[in-house]
mmCIF file of N, CA and C in Angstrom:
data_model
loop_
_atom_site.group_PDB
_atom_site.id
_atom_site.type_symbol
_atom_site.label_atom_id
_atom_site.label_comp_id
_atom_site.label_asym_id
_atom_site.label_seq_id
_atom_site.Cartn_x
_atom_site.Cartn_y
_atom_site.Cartn_z
ATOM 1 N N VAL A 1 97.128 124.917 97.591
ATOM 2 C CA VAL A 1 97.779 123.932 97.529
ATOM 3 C C VAL A 1 98.726 122.987 97.023
ATOM 4 N N SER A 2 99.624 123.364 96.527
ATOM 5 C CA SER A 2 100.551 121.708 95.306
ATOM 6 C C SER A 2 100.445 120.465 96.152
ATOM 7 N N ALA A 3 100.319 119.440 95.454
ATOM 8 C CA ALA A 3 100.454 117.998 96.203
ATOM 9 C C ALA A 3 100.616 117.077 95.158
ATOM 10 N N GLU A 4 101.256 115.995 95.233
ATOM 11 C CA GLU A 4 101.499 114.729 94.465
ATOM 12 C C GLU A 4 101.728 113.715 95.277
ATOM 13 N N ALA A 5 100.549 112.609 94.603
ATOM 14 C CA ALA A 5 101.393 111.752 95.001
ATOM 15 C C ALA A 5 102.225 110.653 93.895
ATOM 16 N N ARG A 6 103.513 109.702 95.172
ATOM 17 C CA ARG A 6 104.730 109.336 94.896
ATOM 18 C C ARG A 6 104.640 107.703 95.488
ATOM 19 N N TRP A 7 104.997 106.415 94.516
ATOM 20 C CA TRP A 7 104.829 105.614 94.979
ATOM 21 C C TRP A 7 106.067 105.180 94.822
ATOM 22 N N ILE A 8 106.704 103.900 95.782
ATOM 23 C CA ILE A 8 107.917 103.335 95.500
ATOM 24 C C ILE A 8 107.747 101.629 96.486
ATOM 25 N N GLU A 9 108.498 100.700 95.743
ATOM 26 C CA GLU A 9 107.914 99.127 96.493
ATOM 27 C C GLU A 9 109.571 99.752 97.044
ATOM 28 N N MET A 10 109.366 98.782 98.491
ATOM 29 C CA MET A 10 110.460 98.647 99.348
ATOM 30 C C MET A 10 109.900 97.350 100.022
ATOM 31 N N SER A 11 111.217 96.425 100.671
ATOM 32 C CA SER A 11 110.696 95.299 101.946
ATOM 33 C C SER A 11 110.271 96.803 103.232
ATOM 34 N N ASP A 12 110.895 97.610 103.230
ATOM 35 C CA ASP A 12 111.382 98.501 104.357
ATOM 36 C C ASP A 12 110.915 99.984 104.318
ATOM 37 N N ILE A 13 109.135 100.341 104.825
ATOM 38 C CA ILE A 13 108.183 100.988 104.766
ATOM 39 C C ILE A 13 109.426 102.982 105.037
ATOM 40 N N GLY A 14 109.601 102.451 106.291
ATOM 41 C CA GLY A 14 110.450 103.863 107.091
ATOM 42 C C GLY A 14 111.674 104.142 105.574
ATOM 43 N N LYS A 15 112.523 103.058 105.458
ATOM 44 C CA LYS A 15 113.510 103.473 104.328
ATOM 45 C C LYS A 15 112.863 103.749 103.118
ATOM 46 N N GLY A 16 112.073 103.259 102.384
ATOM 47 C CA GLY A 16 111.663 104.124 101.134
ATOM 48 C C GLY A 16 110.934 105.393 101.249
ATOM 49 N N ILE A 17 110.058 106.127 102.424
ATOM 50 C CA ILE A 17 109.419 107.173 103.012
ATOM 51 C C ILE A 17 111.111 107.577 102.918
ATOM 52 N N VAL A 18 111.919 107.592 103.665
ATOM 53 C CA VAL A 18 113.176 108.307 103.639
ATOM 54 C C VAL A 18 113.508 108.400 102.388
ATOM 55 N N GLU A 19 113.801 107.683 101.409
ATOM 56 C CA GLU A 19 114.303 107.614 100.266
ATOM 57 C C GLU A 19 114.055 108.518 99.415
ATOM 58 N N LEU A 20 111.828 108.473 99.436
ATOM 59 C CA LEU A 20 111.175 109.682 98.504
ATOM 60 C C LEU A 20 111.338 110.727 98.945
ATOM 61 N N ILE A 21 111.845 111.185 100.432
ATOM 62 C CA ILE A 21 112.188 112.555 101.469
ATOM 63 C C ILE A 21 113.550 113.279 100.200
ATOM 64 N N GLU A 22 114.131 112.012 100.360
ATOM 65 C CA GLU A 22 115.629 112.628 99.663
ATOM 66 C C GLU A 22 115.775 112.473 98.198
ATOM 67 N N GLN A 23 115.366 112.115 97.313
ATOM 68 C CA GLN A 23 115.114 112.056 96.229
ATOM 69 C C GLN A 23 114.294 112.994 96.265
ATOM 70 N N HIS A 24 113.314 113.907 96.672
ATOM 71 C CA HIS A 24 112.168 114.770 95.357
ATOM 72 C C HIS A 24 112.565 115.507 96.609
ATOM 73 N N ALA A 25 113.302 116.325 97.594
ATOM 74 C CA ALA A 25 113.547 117.570 98.419
ATOM 75 C C ALA A 25 112.459 117.280 98.895
ATOM 76 N N VAL A 26 112.089 116.762 99.258
ATOM 77 C CA VAL A 26 110.170 117.185 100.412
ATOM 78 C C VAL A 26 110.422 118.310 101.592
ATOM 79 N N GLU A 27 109.414 118.773 101.351
ATOM 80 C CA GLU A 27 109.815 119.568 102.420
ATOM 81 C C GLU A 27 108.639 119.604 103.580
ATOM 82 N N LYS A 28 107.741 118.989 103.386
ATOM 83 C CA LYS A 28 106.768 118.737 103.923
ATOM 84 C C LYS A 28 105.758 117.560 103.731
ATOM 85 N N LEU A 29 105.451 116.348 104.207
ATOM 86 C CA LEU A 29 104.570 115.337 104.113
ATOM 87 C C LEU A 29 103.740 115.151 105.379
ATOM 88 N N VAL A 30 102.636 115.415 104.380
ATOM 89 C CA VAL A 30 101.078 115.196 105.026
ATOM 90 C C VAL A 30 101.108 113.270 104.636
ATOM 91 N N MET A 31 100.820 112.254 106.082
ATOM 92 C CA MET A 31 100.634 111.397 105.504
ATOM 93 C C MET A 31 98.779 111.144 106.493
ATOM 94 N N GLY A 32 98.419 110.352 106.463
ATOM 95 C CA GLY A 32 96.958 109.631 107.134
ATOM 96 C C GLY A 32 96.790 108.514 107.512
ATOM 97 N N GLY A 33 96.130 107.938 108.104
ATOM 98 C CA GLY A 33 95.543 106.479 108.188
ATOM 99 C C GLY A 33 93.970 105.999 108.038
ATOM 100 N N ALA A 34 94.048 104.644 107.734
ATOM 101 C CA ALA A 34 92.741 104.762 107.497
ATOM 102 C C ALA A 34 91.161 104.143 109.176
ATOM 103 N N ALA A 35 90.793 105.456 108.947
ATOM 104 C CA ALA A 35 89.507 105.351 110.541
ATOM 105 C C ALA A 35 88.730 104.288 109.923
ATOM 106 N N ASP A 36 88.340 103.289 109.070
ATOM 107 C CA ASP A 36 87.848 102.419 109.198
ATOM 108 C C ASP A 36 88.984 101.122 109.195
ATOM 109 N N GLU A 37 87.651 100.241 110.059
ATOM 110 C CA GLU A 37 88.963 98.966 110.397
ATOM 111 C C GLU A 37 88.475 97.784 108.871
ATOM 112 N N HIS A 38 87.930 98.031 107.885
ATOM 113 C CA HIS A 38 88.526 97.620 106.276
ATOM 114 C C HIS A 38 89.422 97.870 105.488
ATOM 115 N N TYR A 39 90.146 98.865 106.309
ATOM 116 C CA TYR A 39 91.137 99.419 105.368
ATOM 117 C C TYR A 39 92.391 99.096 106.483
ATOM 118 N N THR A 40 92.529 98.234 107.189
ATOM 119 C CA THR A 40 93.747 98.336 108.318
ATOM 120 C C THR A 40 94.652 96.487 107.277
ATOM 121 N N GLU A 41 95.718 96.862 107.738
ATOM 122 C CA GLU A 41 96.150 95.307 107.665
ATOM 123 C C GLU A 41 96.700 94.392 109.007
#
């Protein structure tokens, strides 16, 4: 599996994700969340 990390700074997280998907022709997106309470906002 080939993977790359990408970062973008936006005030709206959802719009930022959609923008990156469009810009980089993302076909598959894997997202995760922290299971530890110390890593949540």
